[in-house]
Each structure stands twice: as C-alpha cells, then as structure tokens.
Amino acid sequence: YAIDIYDPRYGQPLPPLTIPRNNLERITNTALYAQDQISLSPEWKALLGVRFDFFEQSFRERIPRSQVDQTYFAATPRAGLVYQPLPELALFANVGTSFRPNIGPDAAAVALSGPFAPETGIGYEVGSKIDLFGGALALTATAFRVDRENVLTPDPNNSAFSLAAGAVRSQGFELTAAGQITPEIKLLAGYVYADAVVTRDNVLPVGTPLINVPRHSGSLLAVHEVQAGPWKGLGIGGGVRGVGERAADAADSFVLPAYVAVDALAYYRYENFRFGLNVENVFDTEYYESSLNRFRVYPGAPRRFTGTMTVRF
C-alpha cells in the first residue's frame, strides 16, 4: 500500500496478499550429442553434428492449486564448411539450430494458455581467419545472424512476470585478434557489433531493442611474461573492457549507460605450480551491469581481488 511521504500514517493493517506463491518445480533434461569432421580434400573440410534433447518439467503451484507438466523431444542439427586455399588463410561458414525450454514460475503458472513454448532458433555465421607472422598473430572476422522465437523477456505491463516475444533477431559482426607479439608479450583483443531487436510480437512493437544487449562492446588484454633470468615465469598484464548503452527494460523506456572498466593480473610459474592474482575493476568504477525494469537494476561488481593456485601433474 502507498504511504504519503508528507503525511505518513504508520501502523495501518497490512493489505491482503494478491499474488501468493508457493511452488515446486522438477526438471529433467537428457541430451545426446554426435559430431563428425570430414576432410573432403586438402582445402575443404566439413563438420556435421546433431544434439538430441529429452526434456521433462513438472510445475506444481500450491496456492492456488494447479499443476502443469510438459515434455519435449528436440533434435538440433548443425553443419559447417571450411575452405583453406592457403595454410595461413581459412574461410568458413556454418549454420545451426537451437532449443531451450522456457522454465520457471512465470512460464508454467502465469501464462494464461499454460506454459510457454520452448525457445527455438537458427543461426548463420560466415567469416575468415588469417595467421600472420608465422602464426604469431591470428585475426578473425565473423558476420552472424541469429533468429529466435519465444524468447522470454520482462513483461512491460507487469514487472513481476515475463512474456515470450514472438520472434527476435540478432545480427552483426565480430572482430578478434590473438597473438604472441613477441616471446614476452601476448595480446588479446575483440570487438562486437550486435543489433538485437524484436521482429514479431503481439505486445512489444517491432524494432524494440532486446533488453541488456549492447550495440557496441569490446575488450583488450595484454600480458608480459619474463622468459629468462631469476624472474622467469613472472607475468604481469592489464586490460580494458567497454560496453555501450543498452535497453534496460522491455519497453525501451530507459537505457543503462555505457561503461569502461580496467582489470589487472599477475602470476608466477614455478615448475608445476602457478600462483595468480586477478584484480577486476581496478579503479572501482561504478557501473550498471544489467536490468529487468526500473525497480531491478543490478550494479556491476566493485573492485575485486581473486587469488589462485594451480598444480599440474
């Protein structure tokens, strides 16, 4: 109930609960996967694969009493083709389908027509990869498009629940670079442009951006490792990651601001041991990582230190 901040009246009787929840959900998913890579010739290679999913869900709502069961069997094939005219250059293309059940109380108890149908999709990708300087630097460029149906998104008219968007599309390109620039310096960099929007729905307007998907994002990481002398095995590195503005609710009524965060790392290798220290968000930058609606905005992690020790046998 509402309280007038200028004339508050405390001690009022509590209003009745309008959305009581007391539920039990059981989920079983069994999957089998088969894949084969075939060399058609010295320049051509093909990949064929398929995944079989057998999914069972039982959702029981105790208040009010109801029970929803659903069972699905799905086969999701994928195929790829690689053409390598030169040892340093590869051109590739692939296509694959996806299947993911929509589970949880929103999917099973809130939908008027019963549980939401599972999310399905199909994705396409074409690109190229080139190795430079004898394989020391690998550059990859990829264009992609993914079409999905029944994607759960927060309900713009009811912040507590979800709805399944009729169809959504994500398309764009990705650029990556990974290499051992010198024996001491390793570099990893990447950039992604993604345009993710609703393409068909009865509630959300066509063209509405998908929640929490930035149009621009990228990262850069460099590591220096000592190769000789008393400090051999010592590595020090740092990087930066940036994320652009993205829709913060299903109605696209406000956006989460762009942010840039800096990370650092250090490690030391000694025989079979590796001791490491990672520092995320070095400058303790305040940013917002994701959101569901105006009432549920999740801040990013503050400065965080993580220590590790690894032993190899």
PDB file of C-alpha atoms in Angstrom:
ATOM      1  CA  TYR A   1       0.000   0.000   0.000  1.00  0.00           C
ATOM      2  CA  ALA A   2       1.091   3.573  -0.543  1.00  0.00           C
ATOM      3  CA  ILE A   3       2.443   5.820   2.210  1.00  0.00           C
ATOM      4  CA  ASP A   4       2.275   9.590   1.795  1.00  0.00           C
ATOM      5  CA  ILE A   5       5.815  10.813   2.420  1.00  0.00           C
ATOM      6  CA  TYR A   6       4.477  14.217   3.522  1.00  0.00           C
ATOM      7  CA  ASP A   7       1.834  12.810   5.855  1.00  0.00           C
ATOM      8  CA  PRO A   8       2.773   9.208   6.655  1.00  0.00           C
ATOM      9  CA  ARG A   9       0.400   7.077   8.723  1.00  0.00           C
ATOM     10  CA  TYR A  10       2.184   4.118  10.214  1.00  0.00           C
ATOM     11  CA  GLY A  11       0.617   1.071  11.811  1.00  0.00           C
ATOM     12  CA  GLN A  12      -2.004   0.555   9.119  1.00  0.00           C
ATOM     13  CA  PRO A  13      -3.271  -3.015   8.714  1.00  0.00           C
ATOM     14  CA  LEU A  14      -1.401  -4.930   6.060  1.00  0.00           C
ATOM     15  CA  PRO A  15      -3.244  -5.377   2.771  1.00  0.00           C
ATOM     16  CA  PRO A  16      -4.142  -8.908   1.687  1.00  0.00           C
ATOM     17  CA  LEU A  17      -1.631 -10.801  -0.411  1.00  0.00           C
ATOM     18  CA  THR A  18      -2.783 -10.646  -4.012  1.00  0.00           C
ATOM     19  CA  ILE A  19      -0.102 -12.868  -5.569  1.00  0.00           C
ATOM     20  CA  PRO A  20       0.768 -15.650  -3.123  1.00  0.00           C
ATOM     21  CA  ARG A  21       3.433 -18.023  -4.420  1.00  0.00           C
ATOM     22  CA  ASN A  22       4.234 -21.494  -3.136  1.00  0.00           C
ATOM     23  CA  ASN A  23       5.506 -23.776  -5.856  1.00  0.00           C
ATOM     24  CA  LEU A  24       7.664 -26.793  -6.563  1.00  0.00           C
ATOM     25  CA  GLU A  25       9.390 -27.388  -9.877  1.00  0.00           C
ATOM     26  CA  ARG A  26      11.151 -30.539 -11.084  1.00  0.00           C
ATOM     27  CA  ILE A  27      13.207 -30.524 -14.268  1.00  0.00           C
ATOM     28  CA  THR A  28      14.974 -33.362 -16.057  1.00  0.00           C
ATOM     29  CA  ASN A  29      16.988 -32.863 -19.235  1.00  0.00           C
ATOM     30  CA  THR A  30      18.850 -35.650 -21.010  1.00  0.00           C
ATOM     31  CA  ALA A  31      20.932 -34.916 -24.085  1.00  0.00           C
ATOM     32  CA  LEU A  32      22.962 -36.894 -26.597  1.00  0.00           C
ATOM     33  CA  TYR A  33      25.412 -35.276 -28.983  1.00  0.00           C
ATOM     34  CA  ALA A  34      27.186 -36.587 -32.069  1.00  0.00           C
ATOM     35  CA  GLN A  35      29.633 -34.723 -34.311  1.00  0.00           C
ATOM     36  CA  ASP A  36      31.984 -35.618 -37.156  1.00  0.00           C
ATOM     37  CA  GLN A  37      34.595 -33.578 -39.013  1.00  0.00           C
ATOM     38  CA  ILE A  38      35.273 -34.737 -42.576  1.00  0.00           C
ATOM     39  CA  SER A  39      38.220 -33.866 -44.804  1.00  0.00           C
ATOM     40  CA  LEU A  40      36.770 -33.609 -48.310  1.00  0.00           C
ATOM     41  CA  SER A  41      40.096 -32.559 -49.855  1.00  0.00           C
ATOM     42  CA  PRO A  42      43.303 -30.841 -48.718  1.00  0.00           C
ATOM     43  CA  GLU A  43      41.464 -27.476 -48.971  1.00  0.00           C
ATOM     44  CA  TRP A  44      37.916 -28.385 -47.927  1.00  0.00           C
ATOM     45  CA  LYS A  45      36.632 -29.654 -44.574  1.00  0.00           C
ATOM     46  CA  ALA A  46      33.078 -30.214 -43.432  1.00  0.00           C
ATOM     47  CA  LEU A  47      31.532 -30.600 -39.986  1.00  0.00           C
ATOM     48  CA  LEU A  48      28.197 -32.262 -39.233  1.00  0.00           C
ATOM     49  CA  GLY A  49      26.624 -32.568 -35.823  1.00  0.00           C
ATOM     50  CA  VAL A  50      23.301 -33.087 -34.084  1.00  0.00           C
ATOM     51  CA  ARG A  51      22.093 -32.872 -30.499  1.00  0.00           C
ATOM     52  CA  PHE A  52      19.059 -34.712 -29.147  1.00  0.00           C
ATOM     53  CA  ASP A  53      17.280 -33.311 -26.076  1.00  0.00           C
ATOM     54  CA  PHE A  54      14.655 -35.079 -23.995  1.00  0.00           C
ATOM     55  CA  PHE A  55      13.147 -32.586 -21.551  1.00  0.00           C
ATOM     56  CA  GLU A  56      10.590 -33.110 -18.783  1.00  0.00           C
ATOM     57  CA  GLN A  57       9.159 -30.494 -16.442  1.00  0.00           C
ATOM     58  CA  SER A  58       6.628 -30.708 -13.660  1.00  0.00           C
ATOM     59  CA  PHE A  59       5.497 -27.430 -12.081  1.00  0.00           C
ATOM     60  CA  ARG A  60       3.202 -27.549  -9.079  1.00  0.00           C
ATOM     61  CA  GLU A  61       1.614 -24.400  -7.671  1.00  0.00           C
ATOM     62  CA  ARG A  62       0.292 -24.988  -4.166  1.00  0.00           C
ATOM     63  CA  ILE A  63      -1.559 -21.635  -3.838  1.00  0.00           C
ATOM     64  CA  PRO A  64      -3.789 -21.765  -5.813  1.00  0.00           C
ATOM     65  CA  ARG A  65      -3.602 -25.453  -6.519  1.00  0.00           C
ATOM     66  CA  SER A  66      -2.560 -26.252 -10.069  1.00  0.00           C
ATOM     67  CA  GLN A  67      -0.048 -28.420 -11.871  1.00  0.00           C
ATOM     68  CA  VAL A  68       1.487 -28.118 -15.308  1.00  0.00           C
ATOM     69  CA  ASP A  69       3.573 -30.818 -16.976  1.00  0.00           C
ATOM     70  CA  GLN A  70       5.392 -30.576 -20.252  1.00  0.00           C
ATOM     71  CA  THR A  71       7.596 -32.968 -22.206  1.00  0.00           C
ATOM     72  CA  TYR A  72       9.655 -32.185 -25.290  1.00  0.00           C
ATOM     73  CA  PHE A  73      11.920 -34.122 -27.589  1.00  0.00           C
ATOM     74  CA  ALA A  74      14.036 -31.980 -29.916  1.00  0.00           C
ATOM     75  CA  ALA A  75      16.777 -32.562 -32.459  1.00  0.00           C
ATOM     76  CA  THR A  76      19.031 -29.590 -33.221  1.00  0.00           C
ATOM     77  CA  PRO A  77      21.436 -30.196 -36.119  1.00  0.00           C
ATOM     78  CA  ARG A  78      24.392 -28.054 -37.161  1.00  0.00           C
ATOM     79  CA  ALA A  79      26.703 -28.016 -40.168  1.00  0.00           C
ATOM     80  CA  GLY A  80      29.862 -26.165 -41.139  1.00  0.00           C
ATOM     81  CA  LEU A  81      32.223 -25.819 -44.067  1.00  0.00           C
ATOM     82  CA  VAL A  82      35.843 -24.597 -44.163  1.00  0.00           C
ATOM     83  CA  TYR A  83      37.841 -23.643 -47.265  1.00  0.00           C
ATOM     84  CA  GLN A  84      41.593 -23.215 -46.768  1.00  0.00           C
ATOM     85  CA  PRO A  85      43.209 -22.054 -50.031  1.00  0.00           C
ATOM     86  CA  LEU A  86      46.432 -21.185 -48.169  1.00  0.00           C
ATOM     87  CA  PRO A  87      47.898 -22.583 -44.956  1.00  0.00           C
ATOM     88  CA  GLU A  88      47.557 -19.116 -43.402  1.00  0.00           C
ATOM     89  CA  LEU A  89      44.005 -18.367 -44.599  1.00  0.00           C
ATOM     90  CA  ALA A  90      40.697 -20.067 -43.836  1.00  0.00           C
ATOM     91  CA  LEU A  91      37.189 -19.121 -44.946  1.00  0.00           C
ATOM     92  CA  PHE A  92      34.311 -20.681 -43.043  1.00  0.00           C
ATOM     93  CA  ALA A  93      30.532 -20.806 -42.861  1.00  0.00           C
ATOM     94  CA  ASN A  94      28.170 -22.643 -40.557  1.00  0.00           C
ATOM     95  CA  VAL A  95      24.517 -22.934 -39.687  1.00  0.00           C
ATOM     96  CA  GLY A  96      22.967 -24.375 -36.544  1.00  0.00           C
ATOM     97  CA  THR A  97      19.659 -24.659 -34.735  1.00  0.00           C
ATOM     98  CA  SER A  98      18.937 -24.278 -31.024  1.00  0.00           C
ATOM     99  CA  PHE A  99      16.377 -25.454 -28.480  1.00  0.00           C
ATOM    100  CA  ARG A 100      15.882 -24.253 -24.904  1.00  0.00           C
ATOM    101  CA  PRO A 101      12.817 -24.886 -22.718  1.00  0.00           C
ATOM    102  CA  ASN A 102      11.268 -21.856 -21.018  1.00  0.00           C
ATOM    103  CA  ILE A 103      11.016 -22.897 -17.401  1.00  0.00           C
ATOM    104  CA  GLY A 104      10.166 -21.324 -14.056  1.00  0.00           C
ATOM    105  CA  PRO A 105       7.034 -19.994 -12.346  1.00  0.00           C
ATOM    106  CA  ASP A 106       6.378 -17.344 -14.977  1.00  0.00           C
ATOM    107  CA  ALA A 107       6.491 -19.898 -17.760  1.00  0.00           C
ATOM    108  CA  ALA A 108       4.368 -22.549 -16.040  1.00  0.00           C
ATOM    109  CA  ALA A 109       1.963 -20.704 -13.756  1.00  0.00           C
ATOM    110  CA  VAL A 110       1.407 -17.225 -15.149  1.00  0.00           C
ATOM    111  CA  ALA A 111       0.834 -17.757 -18.871  1.00  0.00           C
ATOM    112  CA  LEU A 112      -2.917 -17.845 -19.440  1.00  0.00           C
ATOM    113  CA  SER A 113      -2.657 -20.594 -22.018  1.00  0.00           C
ATOM    114  CA  GLY A 114      -0.330 -22.754 -19.926  1.00  0.00           C
ATOM    115  CA  PRO A 115       3.457 -22.997 -20.016  1.00  0.00           C
ATOM    116  CA  PHE A 116       5.384 -21.028 -22.581  1.00  0.00           C
ATOM    117  CA  ALA A 117       6.534 -22.925 -25.634  1.00  0.00           C
ATOM    118  CA  PRO A 118      10.284 -23.608 -25.711  1.00  0.00           C
ATOM    119  CA  GLU A 119      12.680 -21.147 -27.272  1.00  0.00           C
ATOM    120  CA  THR A 120      13.910 -22.231 -30.697  1.00  0.00           C
ATOM    121  CA  GLY A 121      16.320 -20.602 -33.081  1.00  0.00           C
ATOM    122  CA  ILE A 122      18.532 -20.824 -36.110  1.00  0.00           C
ATOM    123  CA  GLY A 123      21.865 -19.089 -36.578  1.00  0.00           C
ATOM    124  CA  TYR A 124      24.140 -18.374 -39.526  1.00  0.00           C
ATOM    125  CA  GLU A 125      27.791 -17.380 -39.498  1.00  0.00           C
ATOM    126  CA  VAL A 126      30.372 -16.619 -42.182  1.00  0.00           C
ATOM    127  CA  GLY A 127      33.886 -15.413 -41.666  1.00  0.00           C
ATOM    128  CA  SER A 128      37.581 -15.677 -42.263  1.00  0.00           C
ATOM    129  CA  LYS A 129      40.705 -16.291 -40.221  1.00  0.00           C
ATOM    130  CA  ILE A 130      44.244 -15.375 -41.176  1.00  0.00           C
ATOM    131  CA  ASP A 131      47.524 -16.174 -39.417  1.00  0.00           C
ATOM    132  CA  LEU A 132      50.316 -13.616 -39.727  1.00  0.00           C
ATOM    133  CA  PHE A 133      53.999 -13.654 -38.843  1.00  0.00           C
ATOM    134  CA  GLY A 134      54.233 -17.407 -38.932  1.00  0.00           C
ATOM    135  CA  GLY A 135      51.163 -17.927 -36.797  1.00  0.00           C
ATOM    136  CA  ALA A 136      52.185 -15.444 -34.103  1.00  0.00           C
ATOM    137  CA  LEU A 137      49.103 -13.284 -34.744  1.00  0.00           C
ATOM    138  CA  ALA A 138      45.645 -14.625 -35.613  1.00  0.00           C
ATOM    139  CA  LEU A 139      42.970 -12.280 -36.963  1.00  0.00           C
ATOM    140  CA  THR A 140      39.331 -13.357 -37.258  1.00  0.00           C
ATOM    141  CA  ALA A 141      36.359 -11.551 -38.774  1.00  0.00           C
ATOM    142  CA  THR A 142      32.861 -13.012 -38.493  1.00  0.00           C
ATOM    143  CA  ALA A 143      29.390 -11.899 -39.562  1.00  0.00           C
ATOM    144  CA  PHE A 144      26.424 -13.526 -37.844  1.00  0.00           C
ATOM    145  CA  ARG A 145      22.650 -13.604 -37.724  1.00  0.00           C
ATOM    146  CA  VAL A 146      20.511 -15.441 -35.169  1.00  0.00           C
ATOM    147  CA  ASP A 147      16.701 -15.689 -35.348  1.00  0.00           C
ATOM    148  CA  ARG A 148      14.880 -16.948 -32.270  1.00  0.00           C
ATOM    149  CA  GLU A 149      11.263 -17.467 -31.271  1.00  0.00           C
ATOM    150  CA  ASN A 150       9.582 -17.499 -27.842  1.00  0.00           C
ATOM    151  CA  VAL A 151      12.378 -15.578 -26.118  1.00  0.00           C
ATOM    152  CA  LEU A 152      11.450 -14.717 -22.523  1.00  0.00           C
ATOM    153  CA  THR A 153      11.614 -11.017 -21.739  1.00  0.00           C
ATOM    154  CA  PRO A 154      10.260  -8.979 -18.784  1.00  0.00           C
ATOM    155  CA  ASP A 155       6.609  -8.019 -19.181  1.00  0.00           C
ATOM    156  CA  PRO A 156       6.482  -4.207 -19.640  1.00  0.00           C
ATOM    157  CA  ASN A 157       2.997  -4.128 -18.082  1.00  0.00           C
ATOM    158  CA  ASN A 158       3.807  -6.337 -15.084  1.00  0.00           C
ATOM    159  CA  SER A 159       7.319  -6.076 -13.679  1.00  0.00           C
ATOM    160  CA  ALA A 160       6.973  -9.299 -11.682  1.00  0.00           C
ATOM    161  CA  PHE A 161       6.446 -11.581 -14.656  1.00  0.00           C
ATOM    162  CA  SER A 162       7.697 -12.434 -18.117  1.00  0.00           C
ATOM    163  CA  LEU A 163       6.307 -12.784 -21.583  1.00  0.00           C
ATOM    164  CA  ALA A 164       7.591 -14.628 -24.631  1.00  0.00           C
ATOM    165  CA  ALA A 165       8.464 -12.354 -27.517  1.00  0.00           C
ATOM    166  CA  GLY A 166       7.072 -13.794 -30.738  1.00  0.00           C
ATOM    167  CA  ALA A 167      10.336 -13.520 -32.694  1.00  0.00           C
ATOM    168  CA  VAL A 168      13.635 -11.697 -32.234  1.00  0.00           C
ATOM    169  CA  ARG A 169      16.713 -11.217 -34.397  1.00  0.00           C
ATOM    170  CA  SER A 170      20.339 -10.548 -33.519  1.00  0.00           C
ATOM    171  CA  GLN A 171      22.790  -9.731 -36.270  1.00  0.00           C
ATOM    172  CA  GLY A 172      26.170  -8.065 -36.545  1.00  0.00           C
ATOM    173  CA  PHE A 173      29.845  -8.833 -36.769  1.00  0.00           C
ATOM    174  CA  GLU A 174      32.780  -9.690 -34.527  1.00  0.00           C
ATOM    175  CA  LEU A 175      36.484  -8.905 -34.887  1.00  0.00           C
ATOM    176  CA  THR A 176      39.151 -10.636 -32.794  1.00  0.00           C
ATOM    177  CA  ALA A 177      42.927 -10.591 -32.624  1.00  0.00           C
ATOM    178  CA  ALA A 178      45.054 -13.009 -30.611  1.00  0.00           C
ATOM    179  CA  GLY A 179      48.763 -13.365 -30.791  1.00  0.00           C
ATOM    180  CA  GLN A 180      52.175 -13.750 -29.261  1.00  0.00           C
ATOM    181  CA  ILE A 181      53.532 -10.411 -30.457  1.00  0.00           C
ATOM    182  CA  THR A 182      56.976 -11.176 -29.004  1.00  0.00           C
ATOM    183  CA  PRO A 183      58.188 -14.115 -26.903  1.00  0.00           C
ATOM    184  CA  GLU A 184      57.294 -11.999 -23.855  1.00  0.00           C
ATOM    185  CA  ILE A 185      54.098 -10.200 -24.903  1.00  0.00           C
ATOM    186  CA  LYS A 186      50.702 -11.791 -25.569  1.00  0.00           C
ATOM    187  CA  LEU A 187      47.768  -9.765 -26.882  1.00  0.00           C
ATOM    188  CA  LEU A 188      44.014 -10.482 -26.966  1.00  0.00           C
ATOM    189  CA  ALA A 189      41.509  -8.017 -28.420  1.00  0.00           C
ATOM    190  CA  GLY A 190      37.940  -8.166 -29.603  1.00  0.00           C
ATOM    191  CA  TYR A 191      35.031  -6.022 -30.746  1.00  0.00           C
ATOM    192  CA  VAL A 192      31.377  -6.962 -31.305  1.00  0.00           C
ATOM    193  CA  TYR A 193      28.640  -5.025 -33.047  1.00  0.00           C
ATOM    194  CA  ALA A 194      25.187  -6.507 -32.404  1.00  0.00           C
ATOM    195  CA  ASP A 195      21.785  -5.273 -33.487  1.00  0.00           C
ATOM    196  CA  ALA A 196      19.206  -7.236 -31.482  1.00  0.00           C
ATOM    197  CA  VAL A 197      15.524  -6.331 -31.908  1.00  0.00           C
ATOM    198  CA  VAL A 198      12.013  -7.743 -31.754  1.00  0.00           C
ATOM    199  CA  THR A 199      10.783  -8.743 -35.217  1.00  0.00           C
ATOM    200  CA  ARG A 200       7.291 -10.076 -34.395  1.00  0.00           C
ATOM    201  CA  ASP A 201       5.144  -9.845 -31.274  1.00  0.00           C
ATOM    202  CA  ASN A 202       1.607  -9.056 -30.094  1.00  0.00           C
ATOM    203  CA  VAL A 203       2.736  -6.821 -27.199  1.00  0.00           C
ATOM    204  CA  LEU A 204       6.188  -5.423 -27.977  1.00  0.00           C
ATOM    205  CA  PRO A 205       6.478  -3.114 -31.012  1.00  0.00           C
ATOM    206  CA  VAL A 206       8.549  -4.412 -33.910  1.00  0.00           C
ATOM    207  CA  GLY A 207      12.045  -2.934 -33.720  1.00  0.00           C
ATOM    208  CA  THR A 208      12.143  -2.750 -29.902  1.00  0.00           C
ATOM    209  CA  PRO A 209      15.732  -3.447 -28.751  1.00  0.00           C
ATOM    210  CA  LEU A 210      16.303  -6.588 -26.727  1.00  0.00           C
ATOM    211  CA  ILE A 211      16.977  -5.893 -23.086  1.00  0.00           C
ATOM    212  CA  ASN A 212      20.612  -5.827 -21.867  1.00  0.00           C
ATOM    213  CA  VAL A 213      22.141  -6.304 -25.345  1.00  0.00           C
ATOM    214  CA  PRO A 214      24.678  -3.550 -26.158  1.00  0.00           C
ATOM    215  CA  ARG A 215      25.161  -2.498 -29.745  1.00  0.00           C
ATOM    216  CA  HIS A 216      28.882  -1.984 -29.161  1.00  0.00           C
ATOM    217  CA  SER A 217      31.206  -3.924 -26.847  1.00  0.00           C
ATOM    218  CA  GLY A 218      34.885  -4.772 -26.826  1.00  0.00           C
ATOM    219  CA  SER A 219      37.928  -5.696 -24.780  1.00  0.00           C
ATOM    220  CA  LEU A 220      41.710  -5.529 -24.889  1.00  0.00           C
ATOM    221  CA  LEU A 221      44.180  -7.531 -22.787  1.00  0.00           C
ATOM    222  CA  ALA A 222      47.983  -7.551 -22.870  1.00  0.00           C
ATOM    223  CA  VAL A 223      50.261  -9.815 -20.807  1.00  0.00           C
ATOM    224  CA  HIS A 224      54.052  -9.651 -20.403  1.00  0.00           C
ATOM    225  CA  GLU A 225      55.827 -12.794 -19.172  1.00  0.00           C
ATOM    226  CA  VAL A 226      59.529 -12.887 -18.297  1.00  0.00           C
ATOM    227  CA  GLN A 227      61.258 -15.610 -20.327  1.00  0.00           C
ATOM    228  CA  ALA A 228      64.714 -15.774 -18.717  1.00  0.00           C
ATOM    229  CA  GLY A 229      66.663 -14.836 -15.629  1.00  0.00           C
ATOM    230  CA  PRO A 230      65.742 -15.013 -11.952  1.00  0.00           C
ATOM    231  CA  TRP A 231      62.211 -13.723 -12.638  1.00  0.00           C
ATOM    232  CA  LYS A 232      61.443 -16.286 -15.327  1.00  0.00           C
ATOM    233  CA  GLY A 233      57.769 -17.302 -15.165  1.00  0.00           C
ATOM    234  CA  LEU A 234      56.560 -13.957 -13.808  1.00  0.00           C
ATOM    235  CA  GLY A 235      53.679 -12.475 -15.780  1.00  0.00           C
ATOM    236  CA  ILE A 236      52.025  -9.064 -15.445  1.00  0.00           C
ATOM    237  CA  GLY A 237      49.124  -7.848 -17.508  1.00  0.00           C
ATOM    238  CA  GLY A 238      46.238  -5.489 -17.772  1.00  0.00           C
ATOM    239  CA  GLY A 239      43.214  -4.872 -19.880  1.00  0.00           C
ATOM    240  CA  VAL A 240      40.187  -2.741 -20.514  1.00  0.00           C
ATOM    241  CA  ARG A 241      36.611  -3.755 -21.336  1.00  0.00           C
ATOM    242  CA  GLY A 242      33.880  -1.483 -22.590  1.00  0.00           C
ATOM    243  CA  VAL A 243      30.145  -1.909 -23.022  1.00  0.00           C
ATOM    244  CA  GLY A 244      27.858   0.546 -24.802  1.00  0.00           C
ATOM    245  CA  GLU A 245      24.369   1.709 -23.930  1.00  0.00           C
ATOM    246  CA  ARG A 246      21.655  -0.953 -23.893  1.00  0.00           C
ATOM    247  CA  ALA A 247      17.916  -1.135 -23.329  1.00  0.00           C
ATOM    248  CA  ALA A 248      17.125  -1.538 -19.633  1.00  0.00           C
ATOM    249  CA  ASP A 249      13.530  -2.729 -19.855  1.00  0.00           C
ATOM    250  CA  ALA A 250      11.325  -4.486 -22.373  1.00  0.00           C
ATOM    251  CA  ALA A 251       9.521  -1.267 -23.364  1.00  0.00           C
ATOM    252  CA  ASP A 252      12.844   0.542 -24.020  1.00  0.00           C
ATOM    253  CA  SER A 253      11.727   3.374 -21.724  1.00  0.00           C
ATOM    254  CA  PHE A 254      15.250   3.969 -20.390  1.00  0.00           C
ATOM    255  CA  VAL A 255      18.796   2.765 -21.028  1.00  0.00           C
ATOM    256  CA  LEU A 256      21.742   1.621 -18.962  1.00  0.00           C
ATOM    257  CA  PRO A 257      24.726   3.936 -19.545  1.00  0.00           C
ATOM    258  CA  ALA A 258      27.903   2.807 -21.265  1.00  0.00           C
ATOM    259  CA  TYR A 259      30.900   1.989 -19.091  1.00  0.00           C
ATOM    260  CA  VAL A 260      34.589   1.172 -19.256  1.00  0.00           C
ATOM    261  CA  ALA A 261      36.332  -0.954 -16.613  1.00  0.00           C
ATOM    262  CA  VAL A 262      40.018  -1.754 -16.163  1.00  0.00           C
ATOM    263  CA  ASP A 263      41.361  -5.136 -14.982  1.00  0.00           C
ATOM    264  CA  ALA A 264      44.836  -6.289 -13.994  1.00  0.00           C
ATOM    265  CA  LEU A 265      46.555  -9.607 -13.348  1.00  0.00           C
ATOM    266  CA  ALA A 266      49.829 -11.059 -12.153  1.00  0.00           C
ATOM    267  CA  TYR A 267      51.072 -14.632 -11.905  1.00  0.00           C
ATOM    268  CA  TYR A 268      54.205 -16.629 -11.272  1.00  0.00           C
ATOM    269  CA  ARG A 269      55.015 -20.063 -12.714  1.00  0.00           C
ATOM    270  CA  TYR A 270      57.372 -22.320 -10.794  1.00  0.00           C
ATOM    271  CA  GLU A 271      57.805 -25.880 -12.052  1.00  0.00           C
ATOM    272  CA  ASN A 272      54.305 -27.439 -11.806  1.00  0.00           C
ATOM    273  CA  PHE A 273      52.868 -24.595  -9.747  1.00  0.00           C
ATOM    274  CA  ARG A 274      51.162 -21.399 -10.855  1.00  0.00           C
ATOM    275  CA  PHE A 275      50.256 -18.633  -8.387  1.00  0.00           C
ATOM    276  CA  GLY A 276      47.964 -15.906  -9.674  1.00  0.00           C
ATOM    277  CA  LEU A 277      46.267 -12.697  -8.589  1.00  0.00           C
ATOM    278  CA  ASN A 278      43.479 -11.038 -10.574  1.00  0.00           C
ATOM    279  CA  VAL A 279      42.128  -7.567  -9.854  1.00  0.00           C
ATOM    280  CA  GLU A 280      38.820  -6.782 -11.516  1.00  0.00           C
ATOM    281  CA  ASN A 281      37.611  -3.192 -11.845  1.00  0.00           C
ATOM    282  CA  VAL A 282      40.906  -1.734 -10.657  1.00  0.00           C
ATOM    283  CA  PHE A 283      39.603   1.828 -10.307  1.00  0.00           C
ATOM    284  CA  ASP A 284      36.390   0.745  -8.583  1.00  0.00           C
ATOM    285  CA  THR A 285      34.279   2.186 -11.406  1.00  0.00           C
ATOM    286  CA  GLU A 286      30.571   2.437 -10.657  1.00  0.00           C
ATOM    287  CA  TYR A 287      28.524   0.920 -13.462  1.00  0.00           C
ATOM    288  CA  TYR A 288      25.309  -0.994 -14.066  1.00  0.00           C
ATOM    289  CA  GLU A 289      25.689  -4.474 -15.479  1.00  0.00           C
ATOM    290  CA  SER A 290      22.109  -5.475 -16.255  1.00  0.00           C
ATOM    291  CA  SER A 291      18.484  -4.700 -15.543  1.00  0.00           C
ATOM    292  CA  LEU A 292      14.995  -6.169 -15.612  1.00  0.00           C
ATOM    293  CA  ASN A 293      12.999  -2.951 -15.176  1.00  0.00           C
ATOM    294  CA  ARG A 294      13.114   0.357 -13.298  1.00  0.00           C
ATOM    295  CA  PHE A 295      12.851  -1.447  -9.974  1.00  0.00           C
ATOM    296  CA  ARG A 296      15.523  -4.086 -10.648  1.00  0.00           C
ATOM    297  CA  VAL A 297      18.779  -2.568 -11.864  1.00  0.00           C
ATOM    298  CA  TYR A 298      21.888  -4.561 -10.939  1.00  0.00           C
ATOM    299  CA  PRO A 299      25.151  -2.694 -10.324  1.00  0.00           C
ATOM    300  CA  GLY A 300      28.438  -4.149 -11.514  1.00  0.00           C
ATOM    301  CA  ALA A 301      30.896  -5.686  -9.086  1.00  0.00           C
ATOM    302  CA  PRO A 302      33.181  -3.253  -7.261  1.00  0.00           C
ATOM    303  CA  ARG A 303      36.926  -3.732  -7.132  1.00  0.00           C
ATOM    304  CA  ARG A 304      37.549  -7.432  -6.540  1.00  0.00           C
ATOM    305  CA  PHE A 305      40.691  -9.436  -5.784  1.00  0.00           C
ATOM    306  CA  THR A 306      40.935 -13.136  -6.653  1.00  0.00           C
ATOM    307  CA  GLY A 307      43.896 -15.341  -5.771  1.00  0.00           C
ATOM    308  CA  THR A 308      44.539 -18.750  -7.335  1.00  0.00           C
ATOM    309  CA  MET A 309      46.989 -21.611  -7.051  1.00  0.00           C
ATOM    310  CA  THR A 310      47.230 -24.302  -9.729  1.00  0.00           C
ATOM    311  CA  VAL A 311      49.202 -27.545  -9.625  1.00  0.00           C
ATOM    312  CA  ARG A 312      49.775 -29.632 -12.758  1.00  0.00           C
ATOM    313  CA  PHE A 313      50.623 -33.335 -12.521  1.00  0.00           C
TER     314      PHE A 313
END
